[in-house]
Amino acid sequence: MAGTVTVPGSSTPSTPLLKDELDIVIPTIRNLDFLEMWRPFFQPYHLIIVQDGDPTKTIKVPEGFDYELYNRNDINRILGPKASCISFKDSACRCFGYMVSKKKYIYTIDDDCFVAKDPSGKDINALEQHIKNLLSPSTPFFFNTLYDPYREGADFVRGYPFSLREGAHTAVSHGLWLNIPDYDAPTQLVKPKERNERYVDAVMTIPKGTLFPMCGMNLAFDRDLIGPAMYFGLMGDGQPIGRYDDMWAGWCVKVICDHLSLGVKTGLPYIWHSKASNPFVNLKKEYKGIFWQEDIIPFFQNVTIPKDCDTVQKCYIYLSGQVKEKLGTIDPYFVKLGDAMVTWIEAWDELNPSTPAAANGKAK
Ligand SMILES: O=c1ccn([C@@H]2O[C@H](COP(=O)(O)OP(=O)(O)O[C@H]3O[C@@H](CO)[C@H](O)[C@H]3O)[C@@H](O)[C@H]2O)c(=O)[nH]1
Ligand SMILES: [Mn+2]
């Protein structure tokens, strides 16, 4: 059962942690039978299913789940012209689910990801671990060599400044994958049989000033703290690039988290990734990204968000301008992407007027 809160004095656990404060977002072009395996952990939570591809196709959701489902017609109806910022025929469409959610936390998972087992053979409740990661502080300013100091049985090691032990609010929890690792196409082609069998029992904060490749397969975040930056960039139909949606979001999110003193964690929990997508199809999607990123990464490493950008929206709009100015020279795609970033924020603020820009992005 999901991590639960047991009312003092009662033997039976009562409600799962964050039951009414967390939505599970699933992008899909398939059926959702995978939910059967997750039922013990996911059933108490509300699902937001983003159906990609042909909207006339019916996606069957297993009985007993509380969900809302959006297809492309719904996205177009709700966003109107602003729907242009939501990718079509790519898992990047999932970010629409982040935008329409009304909850403080989001967990997103792919429909070919299943419950993994830890070394003791116990089923891993990935959602429970993500919740633990998000509800405990991060340590972006000084690396703790014993990893997560807030974990049961661990602490800050000698020499760790006491002035930094309160930590920072955690905005993102990035989980990993057993079996099929999230490799790029060239690596998949060279190592078609490689499977990740290594279970590393650790959660780490990614240090301030360090970027990382964020995978959208098993990811949770605090929507109030960083939601407007979680735009999965324009990919799929009509775009020159694919499989960089989550990477783009991760780079924008990390520079903004660094600027707003928020933490990003990676490590536990693991899920079991069951399906390797076609490496040749992936190569076609990725190849421009593989050489563009040699310019994109230095861009994010060198961008300095102005001090007066004190909300996620302001940071994001600033970044969009820099993307157009600094990366637009590489390819016109980045001008389009920069504009789509602005459209995303406009759509986000239209659908989420109750969280005034000034309110979010600031650690509470
Ligand atoms: O056009 C599409 C294709 C797929 N989906 C849904 O998105 C996820 C992921 O799809 P899949 O498992 O086939 O692809 P992977 O290569 O394993 O995806 C991972 O790589 C990255 C792709 O950007 C990303 O980090 C992971 O998603 C499934 O739920 C499909 O149903 C879609 O919506 N539209
Ligand atoms: Mn997959």
GROMACS .gro file of C-alpha atoms and ligand atoms in nm:
model
  399
    1MET     CA    1   0.000   0.000   0.000
    2ALA     CA    2   0.130   0.352  -0.069
    3GLY     CA    3   0.319   0.520   0.209
    4THR     CA    4   0.051   0.582   0.466
    5VAL     CA    5   0.002   0.791   0.770
    6THR     CA    6  -0.115   0.586   1.070
    7VAL     CA    7  -0.334   0.774   1.310
    8PRO     CA    8  -0.175   0.746   1.659
    9GLY     CA    9  -0.341   0.472   1.859
   10SER     CA   10  -0.489   0.300   1.555
   11SER     CA   11  -0.323  -0.014   1.419
   12THR     CA   12  -0.445   0.024   1.062
   13PRO     CA   13  -0.275   0.278   0.834
   14SER     CA   14  -0.521   0.550   0.735
   15THR     CA   15  -0.466   0.759   0.426
   16PRO     CA   16  -0.178   0.725   0.179
   17LEU     CA   17   0.069   1.013   0.196
   18LEU     CA   18  -0.032   1.315  -0.017
   19LYS     CA   19  -0.339   1.124  -0.139
   20ASP     CA   20  -0.524   1.446  -0.225
   21GLU     CA   21  -0.217   1.654  -0.305
   22LEU     CA   22  -0.059   1.449  -0.583
   23ASP     CA   23  -0.160   1.362  -0.940
   24ILE     CA   24  -0.006   1.083  -1.147
   25VAL     CA   25   0.045   1.192  -1.510
   26ILE     CA   26   0.073   0.921  -1.778
   27PRO     CA   27   0.136   0.993  -2.147
   28THR     CA   28   0.009   0.709  -2.361
   29ILE     CA   29  -0.050   0.573  -2.709
   30ARG     CA   30  -0.113   0.222  -2.575
   31ASN     CA   31  -0.350   0.052  -2.334
   32LEU     CA   32  -0.300   0.103  -1.962
   33ASP     CA   33  -0.287  -0.260  -1.844
   34PHE     CA   34   0.043  -0.175  -1.670
   35LEU     CA   35  -0.169  -0.005  -1.404
   36GLU     CA   36  -0.278  -0.348  -1.275
   37MET     CA   37   0.072  -0.403  -1.137
   38TRP     CA   38   0.076  -0.055  -0.981
   39ARG     CA   39  -0.278  -0.081  -0.839
   40PRO     CA   40  -0.173  -0.132  -0.472
   41PHE     CA   41   0.036   0.186  -0.491
   42PHE     CA   42  -0.153   0.404  -0.739
   43GLN     CA   43  -0.521   0.329  -0.681
   44PRO     CA   44  -0.567   0.588  -0.402
   45TYR     CA   45  -0.435   0.865  -0.629
   46HIS     CA   46  -0.593   1.063  -0.910
   47LEU     CA   47  -0.455   0.991  -1.257
   48ILE     CA   48  -0.423   1.238  -1.543
   49ILE     CA   49  -0.392   1.045  -1.867
   50VAL     CA   50  -0.265   1.233  -2.171
   51GLN     CA   51  -0.365   1.034  -2.477
   52ASP     CA   52  -0.130   1.108  -2.764
   53GLY     CA   53  -0.177   1.035  -3.133
   54ASP     CA   54  -0.518   0.954  -3.284
   55PRO     CA   55  -0.788   1.108  -3.061
   56THR     CA   56  -1.055   0.880  -3.208
   57LYS     CA   57  -0.880   0.577  -3.056
   58THR     CA   58  -1.031   0.465  -2.725
   59ILE     CA   59  -0.784   0.410  -2.443
   60LYS     CA   60  -0.916   0.158  -2.190
   61VAL     CA   61  -0.843   0.246  -1.829
   62PRO     CA   62  -0.863  -0.048  -1.585
   63GLU     CA   63  -1.162  -0.039  -1.346
   64GLY     CA   64  -1.129   0.127  -1.008
   65PHE     CA   65  -0.895   0.412  -1.092
   66ASP     CA   66  -0.998   0.775  -1.047
   67TYR     CA   67  -0.881   0.956  -1.358
   68GLU     CA   68  -0.926   1.230  -1.613
   69LEU     CA   69  -0.822   1.165  -1.972
   70TYR     CA   70  -0.725   1.425  -2.232
   71ASN     CA   71  -0.673   1.356  -2.602
   72ARG     CA   72  -0.555   1.599  -2.871
   73ASN     CA   73  -0.905   1.732  -2.930
   74ASP     CA   74  -0.932   1.816  -2.560
   75ILE     CA   75  -0.593   1.990  -2.561
   76ASN     CA   76  -0.694   2.197  -2.864
   77ARG     CA   77  -1.034   2.278  -2.708
   78ILE     CA   78  -0.884   2.382  -2.373
   79LEU     CA   79  -0.581   2.575  -2.499
   80GLY     CA   80  -0.705   2.702  -2.835
   81PRO     CA   81  -0.413   2.847  -3.035
   82LYS     CA   82  -0.183   2.799  -2.734
   83ALA     CA   83  -0.212   2.422  -2.792
   84SER     CA   84   0.071   2.476  -3.042
   85CYS     CA   85   0.317   2.455  -2.752
   86ILE     CA   86   0.209   2.099  -2.661
   87SER     CA   87   0.392   1.834  -2.866
   88PHE     CA   88   0.197   1.586  -3.076
   89LYS     CA   89   0.309   1.225  -3.139
   90ASP     CA   90   0.573   1.243  -2.867
   91SER     CA   91   0.579   1.163  -2.496
   92ALA     CA   92   0.646   1.535  -2.442
   93CYS     CA   93   0.267   1.577  -2.452
   94ARG     CA   94   0.269   1.469  -2.088
   95CYS     CA   95   0.343   1.823  -1.975
   96PHE     CA   96  -0.018   1.913  -2.057
   97GLY     CA   97  -0.105   1.696  -1.759
   98TYR     CA   98   0.119   1.906  -1.536
   99MET     CA   99  -0.059   2.219  -1.653
  100VAL     CA  100  -0.417   2.101  -1.597
  101SER     CA  101  -0.345   1.941  -1.261
  102LYS     CA  102  -0.462   2.132  -0.955
  103LYS     CA  103  -0.240   1.948  -0.710
  104LYS     CA  104   0.083   2.047  -0.541
  105TYR     CA  105   0.277   1.738  -0.650
  106ILE     CA  106   0.311   1.549  -0.976
  107TYR     CA  107   0.442   1.201  -1.046
  108THR     CA  108   0.486   1.104  -1.411
  109ILE     CA  109   0.554   0.752  -1.536
  110ASP     CA  110   0.562   0.580  -1.874
  111ASP     CA  111   0.317   0.301  -1.954
  112ASP     CA  112   0.598   0.050  -2.010
  113CYS     CA  113   0.736   0.097  -1.661
  114PHE     CA  114   0.647  -0.165  -1.401
  115VAL     CA  115   0.701  -0.230  -1.031
  116ALA     CA  116   1.066  -0.329  -0.971
  117LYS     CA  117   1.193  -0.539  -0.683
  118ASP     CA  118   1.464  -0.432  -0.440
  119PRO     CA  119   1.757  -0.667  -0.361
  120SER     CA  120   1.549  -0.832  -0.086
  121GLY     CA  121   1.284  -0.919  -0.347
  122LYS     CA  122   1.031  -0.670  -0.209
  123ASP     CA  123   0.813  -0.472  -0.452
  124ILE     CA  124   0.932  -0.112  -0.470
  125ASN     CA  125   0.665   0.148  -0.406
  126ALA     CA  126   0.826   0.408  -0.632
  127LEU     CA  127   0.559   0.667  -0.550
  128GLU     CA  128   0.624   0.638  -0.177
  129GLN     CA  129   0.998   0.691  -0.226
  130HIS     CA  130   0.943   0.994  -0.451
  131ILE     CA  131   0.716   1.141  -0.185
  132LYS     CA  132   0.983   1.086   0.078
  133ASN     CA  133   1.240   1.252  -0.151
  134LEU     CA  134   1.015   1.554  -0.212
  135LEU     CA  135   0.914   1.597   0.153
  136SER     CA  136   1.272   1.596   0.282
  137PRO     CA  137   1.523   1.873   0.216
  138SER     CA  138   1.801   1.871  -0.046
  139THR     CA  139   2.167   1.962  -0.002
  140PRO     CA  140   2.265   2.148  -0.324
  141PHE     CA  141   2.518   2.381  -0.161
  142PHE     CA  142   2.759   2.127  -0.008
  143PHE     CA  143   2.788   1.757  -0.097
  144ASN     CA  144   2.721   1.505   0.181
  145THR     CA  145   2.947   1.204   0.117
  146LEU     CA  146   2.712   0.973   0.302
  147TYR     CA  147   2.447   1.072   0.046
  148ASP     CA  148   2.099   1.162   0.181
  149PRO     CA  149   2.160   1.289   0.539
  150TYR     CA  150   1.787   1.300   0.615
  151ARG     CA  151   1.741   0.929   0.554
  152GLU     CA  152   1.683   0.690   0.846
  153GLY     CA  153   2.025   0.565   0.964
  154ALA     CA  154   2.229   0.838   0.792
  155ASP     CA  155   2.333   1.193   0.880
  156PHE     CA  156   2.567   1.473   0.786
  157VAL     CA  157   2.930   1.367   0.802
  158ARG     CA  158   3.207   1.540   0.994
  159GLY     CA  159   3.304   1.870   0.835
  160TYR     CA  160   2.961   1.940   0.697
  161PRO     CA  161   2.884   2.305   0.788
  162PHE     CA  162   2.611   2.327   1.050
  163SER     CA  163   2.487   2.647   0.889
  164LEU     CA  164   2.389   2.440   0.583
  165ARG     CA  165   2.229   2.144   0.756
  166GLU     CA  166   1.874   2.280   0.728
  167GLY     CA  167   1.908   2.214   0.354
  168ALA     CA  168   1.688   2.350   0.074
  169HIS     CA  169   1.333   2.271  -0.033
  170THR     CA  170   1.324   1.981  -0.279
  171ALA     CA  171   1.162   2.062  -0.612
  172VAL     CA  172   1.242   1.747  -0.814
  173SER     CA  173   1.285   1.375  -0.744
  174HIS     CA  174   1.442   1.191  -1.039
  175GLY     CA  175   1.403   0.813  -1.024
  176LEU     CA  176   1.596   0.545  -1.214
  177TRP     CA  177   1.525   0.226  -1.405
  178LEU     CA  178   1.617  -0.142  -1.383
  179ASN     CA  179   1.627  -0.360  -1.696
  180ILE     CA  180   1.612  -0.124  -2.000
  181PRO     CA  181   1.825   0.183  -1.912
  182ASP     CA  182   1.743   0.522  -2.068
  183TYR     CA  183   2.029   0.514  -2.319
  184ASP     CA  184   2.052   0.731  -2.631
  185ALA     CA  185   2.023   0.560  -2.970
  186PRO     CA  186   2.397   0.526  -3.047
  187THR     CA  187   2.452   0.358  -2.709
  188GLN     CA  188   2.145   0.138  -2.762
  189LEU     CA  189   2.285   0.033  -3.103
  190VAL     CA  190   2.627  -0.050  -2.964
  191LYS     CA  191   2.490  -0.228  -2.656
  192PRO     CA  192   2.153  -0.376  -2.763
  193LYS     CA  193   2.159  -0.643  -2.495
  194GLU     CA  194   2.278  -0.430  -2.205
  195ARG     CA  195   2.039  -0.434  -1.912
  196ASN     CA  196   2.073  -0.237  -1.593
  197GLU     CA  197   2.087  -0.489  -1.310
  198ARG     CA  198   2.260  -0.264  -1.061
  199TYR     CA  199   2.046  -0.146  -0.771
  200VAL     CA  200   2.224   0.143  -0.599
  201ASP     CA  201   2.063   0.212  -0.264
  202ALA     CA  202   2.117   0.590  -0.263
  203VAL     CA  203   1.945   0.925  -0.313
  204MET     CA  204   2.169   1.223  -0.390
  205THR     CA  205   2.116   1.593  -0.437
  206ILE     CA  206   2.259   1.714  -0.766
  207PRO     CA  207   2.499   1.992  -0.662
  208LYS     CA  208   2.422   2.354  -0.744
  209GLY     CA  209   2.588   2.452  -1.074
  210THR     CA  210   2.573   2.100  -1.215
  211LEU     CA  211   2.337   2.002  -1.496
  212PHE     CA  212   2.202   1.649  -1.541
  213PRO     CA  213   2.012   1.449  -1.809
  214MET     CA  214   1.656   1.440  -1.672
  215CYS     CA  215   1.456   1.136  -1.783
  216GLY     CA  216   1.079   1.173  -1.781
  217MET     CA  217   1.008   0.802  -1.731
  218ASN     CA  218   1.000   0.797  -1.349
  219LEU     CA  219   0.990   1.157  -1.226
  220ALA     CA  220   0.822   1.353  -0.949
  221PHE     CA  221   0.819   1.721  -0.869
  222ASP     CA  222   0.667   1.994  -0.654
  223ARG     CA  223   0.435   2.173  -0.897
  224ASP     CA  224   0.406   2.482  -0.675
  225LEU     CA  225   0.783   2.523  -0.654
  226ILE     CA  226   0.888   2.444  -1.011
  227GLY     CA  227   0.585   2.346  -1.221
  228PRO     CA  228   0.597   2.633  -1.473
  229ALA     CA  229   0.952   2.531  -1.569
  230MET     CA  230   0.855   2.168  -1.638
  231TYR     CA  231   0.778   2.235  -2.004
  232PHE     CA  232   0.873   1.931  -2.210
  233GLY     CA  233   1.008   2.104  -2.518
  234LEU     CA  234   0.852   2.094  -2.865
  235MET     CA  235   0.914   1.748  -3.012
  236GLY     CA  236   0.743   1.495  -3.236
  237ASP     CA  237   0.516   1.580  -3.527
  238GLY     CA  238   0.655   1.863  -3.738
  239GLN     CA  239   0.966   1.907  -3.525
  240PRO     CA  240   1.327   1.838  -3.627
  241ILE     CA  241   1.411   1.661  -3.302
  242GLY     CA  242   1.272   1.407  -3.057
  243ARG     CA  243   1.364   1.246  -2.725
  244TYR     CA  244   1.504   1.571  -2.593
  245ASP     CA  245   1.179   1.687  -2.434
  246ASP     CA  246   1.265   1.578  -2.083
  247MET     CA  247   1.630   1.677  -2.128
  248TRP     CA  248   1.524   2.031  -2.221
  249ALA     CA  249   1.293   2.052  -1.922
  250GLY     CA  250   1.568   1.920  -1.695
  251TRP     CA  251   1.821   2.180  -1.807
  252CYS     CA  252   1.573   2.468  -1.767
  253VAL     CA  253   1.454   2.331  -1.432
  254LYS     CA  254   1.805   2.285  -1.294
  255VAL     CA  255   1.928   2.638  -1.375
  256ILE     CA  256   1.609   2.780  -1.226
  257CYS     CA  257   1.633   2.560  -0.916
  258ASP     CA  258   1.993   2.674  -0.869
  259HIS     CA  259   1.880   3.036  -0.904
  260LEU     CA  260   1.589   2.996  -0.658
  261SER     CA  261   1.789   2.777  -0.416
  262LEU     CA  262   1.574   2.470  -0.469
  263GLY     CA  263   1.700   2.112  -0.471
  264VAL     CA  264   1.696   1.834  -0.730
  265LYS     CA  265   1.749   1.475  -0.619
  266THR     CA  266   1.833   1.162  -0.817
  267GLY     CA  267   1.858   0.793  -0.732
  268LEU     CA  268   1.592   0.583  -0.562
  269PRO     CA  269   1.326   0.482  -0.654
  270TYR     CA  270   1.377   0.233  -0.933
  271ILE     CA  271   1.107   0.115  -1.171
  272TRP     CA  272   1.134  -0.178  -1.411
  273HIS     CA  273   1.153  -0.039  -1.766
  274SER     CA  274   1.024  -0.320  -1.985
  275LYS     CA  275   1.039  -0.199  -2.347
  276ALA     CA  276   1.336  -0.079  -2.546
  277SER     CA  277   1.212   0.164  -2.807
  278ASN     CA  278   1.350   0.113  -3.157
  279PRO     CA  279   1.710   0.242  -3.170
  280PHE     CA  280   1.690   0.329  -3.540
  281VAL     CA  281   1.371   0.531  -3.489
  282ASN     CA  282   1.535   0.688  -3.186
  283LEU     CA  283   1.849   0.775  -3.386
  284LYS     CA  284   1.638   0.962  -3.641
  285LYS     CA  285   1.470   1.153  -3.357
  286GLU     CA  286   1.791   1.225  -3.165
  287TYR     CA  287   2.061   1.286  -3.422
  288LYS     CA  288   2.031   1.666  -3.444
  289GLY     CA  289   2.012   1.681  -3.065
  290ILE     CA  290   2.335   1.484  -3.032
  291PHE     CA  291   2.539   1.760  -3.195
  292TRP     CA  292   2.318   2.054  -3.094
  293GLN     CA  293   2.361   1.964  -2.730
  294GLU     CA  294   2.732   2.040  -2.754
  295ASP     CA  295   2.618   2.404  -2.782
  296ILE     CA  296   2.307   2.374  -2.567
  297ILE     CA  297   2.494   2.254  -2.260
  298PRO     CA  298   2.745   2.546  -2.256
  299PHE     CA  299   2.445   2.778  -2.298
  300PHE     CA  300   2.283   2.645  -1.980
  301GLN     CA  301   2.618   2.631  -1.800
  302ASN     CA  302   2.680   3.000  -1.872
  303VAL     CA  303   2.332   3.152  -1.848
  304THR     CA  304   2.292   3.386  -1.551
  305ILE     CA  305   1.935   3.455  -1.448
  306PRO     CA  306   1.901   3.815  -1.322
  307LYS     CA  307   1.844   3.869  -0.949
  308ASP     CA  308   1.505   4.032  -1.003
  309CYS     CA  309   1.373   3.710  -1.155
  310ASP     CA  310   1.219   3.593  -0.828
  311THR     CA  311   0.952   3.359  -0.961
  312VAL     CA  312   0.967   3.054  -1.188
  313GLN     CA  313   0.766   3.234  -1.455
  314LYS     CA  314   1.002   3.532  -1.461
  315CYS     CA  315   1.305   3.301  -1.477
  316TYR     CA  316   1.145   3.099  -1.755
  317ILE     CA  317   1.052   3.399  -1.966
  318TYR     CA  318   1.407   3.528  -1.926
  319LEU     CA  319   1.544   3.191  -2.036
  320SER     CA  320   1.316   3.187  -2.340
  321GLY     CA  321   1.464   3.519  -2.456
  322GLN     CA  322   1.816   3.388  -2.409
  323VAL     CA  323   1.730   3.069  -2.600
  324LYS     CA  324   1.610   3.270  -2.899
  325GLU     CA  325   1.909   3.507  -2.886
  326LYS     CA  326   2.189   3.261  -2.811
  327LEU     CA  327   2.065   2.933  -2.964
  328GLY     CA  328   1.856   3.079  -3.246
  329THR     CA  329   2.176   3.115  -3.446
  330ILE     CA  330   2.222   2.735  -3.443
  331ASP     CA  331   1.885   2.660  -3.599
  332PRO     CA  332   1.549   2.839  -3.644
  333TYR     CA  333   1.402   2.559  -3.429
  334PHE     CA  334   1.530   2.738  -3.119
  335VAL     CA  335   1.347   3.056  -3.212
  336LYS     CA  336   1.029   2.847  -3.239
  337LEU     CA  337   1.113   2.674  -2.911
  338GLY     CA  338   1.174   3.006  -2.737
  339ASP     CA  339   0.835   3.130  -2.852
  340ALA     CA  340   0.674   2.801  -2.744
  341MET     CA  341   0.827   2.850  -2.397
  342VAL     CA  342   0.644   3.184  -2.370
  343THR     CA  343   0.319   3.031  -2.496
  344TRP     CA  344   0.357   2.757  -2.234
  345ILE     CA  345   0.386   3.014  -1.953
  346GLU     CA  346   0.088   3.210  -2.088
  347ALA     CA  347  -0.117   2.891  -2.101
  348TRP     CA  348   0.004   2.784  -1.755
  349ASP     CA  349  -0.094   3.118  -1.600
  350GLU     CA  350  -0.430   3.109  -1.780
  351LEU     CA  351  -0.510   2.765  -1.636
  352ASN     CA  352  -0.354   2.834  -1.297
  353PRO     CA  353  -0.456   3.190  -1.203
  354SER     CA  354  -0.484   3.092  -0.832
  355THR     CA  355  -0.107   3.048  -0.800
  356PRO     CA  356   0.002   3.406  -0.871
  357ALA     CA  357   0.348   3.411  -1.030
  358ALA     CA  358   0.488   3.570  -0.717
  359ALA     CA  359   0.362   3.280  -0.503
  360ASN     CA  360   0.533   2.989  -0.670
  361GLY     CA  361   0.901   2.921  -0.718
  362LYS     CA  362   0.974   3.059  -0.376
  363ALA     CA  363   1.063   2.798  -0.118
  364LYS     CA  364   0.791   2.817   0.142
  365LIG     O1  365   0.442   0.924  -2.979
  365LIG     C1  366   0.440   0.882  -2.861
  365LIG     C2  367   0.523   0.777  -2.815
  365LIG     C3  368   0.515   0.735  -2.685
  365LIG     N1  369   0.427   0.792  -2.599
  365LIG     C4  370   0.419   0.748  -2.459
  365LIG     O2  371   0.534   0.800  -2.395
  365LIG     C5  372   0.590   0.702  -2.308
  365LIG     C6  373   0.729   0.667  -2.354
  365LIG     O3  374   0.721   0.591  -2.472
  365LIG     P1  375   0.822   0.468  -2.498
  365LIG     O4  376   0.832   0.388  -2.373
  365LIG     O5  377   0.779   0.400  -2.622
  365LIG     O6  378   0.958   0.544  -2.529
  365LIG     P2  379   1.096   0.547  -2.449
  365LIG     O7  380   1.204   0.573  -2.547
  365LIG     O8  381   1.115   0.430  -2.360
  365LIG     O9  382   1.066   0.681  -2.363
  365LIG     C7  383   1.161   0.731  -2.274
  365LIG    O10  384   1.262   0.799  -2.349
  365LIG     C8  385   1.233   0.935  -2.349
  365LIG     C9  386   1.151   0.975  -2.468
  365LIG    O11  387   1.151   1.116  -2.472
  365LIG    C10  388   1.158   0.963  -2.223
  365LIG    O12  389   1.245   0.997  -2.119
  365LIG    C11  390   1.092   0.834  -2.187
  365LIG    O13  391   0.955   0.851  -2.213
  365LIG    C12  392   0.492   0.586  -2.306
  365LIG    O14  393   0.405   0.604  -2.197
  365LIG    C13  394   0.422   0.597  -2.441
  365LIG    O15  395   0.290   0.543  -2.437
  365LIG    C14  396   0.346   0.899  -2.639
  365LIG    O16  397   0.268   0.953  -2.558
  365LIG     N2  398   0.355   0.940  -2.769
  366MN      MN  399   0.989   0.302  -2.261
   0.00000   0.00000   0.00000
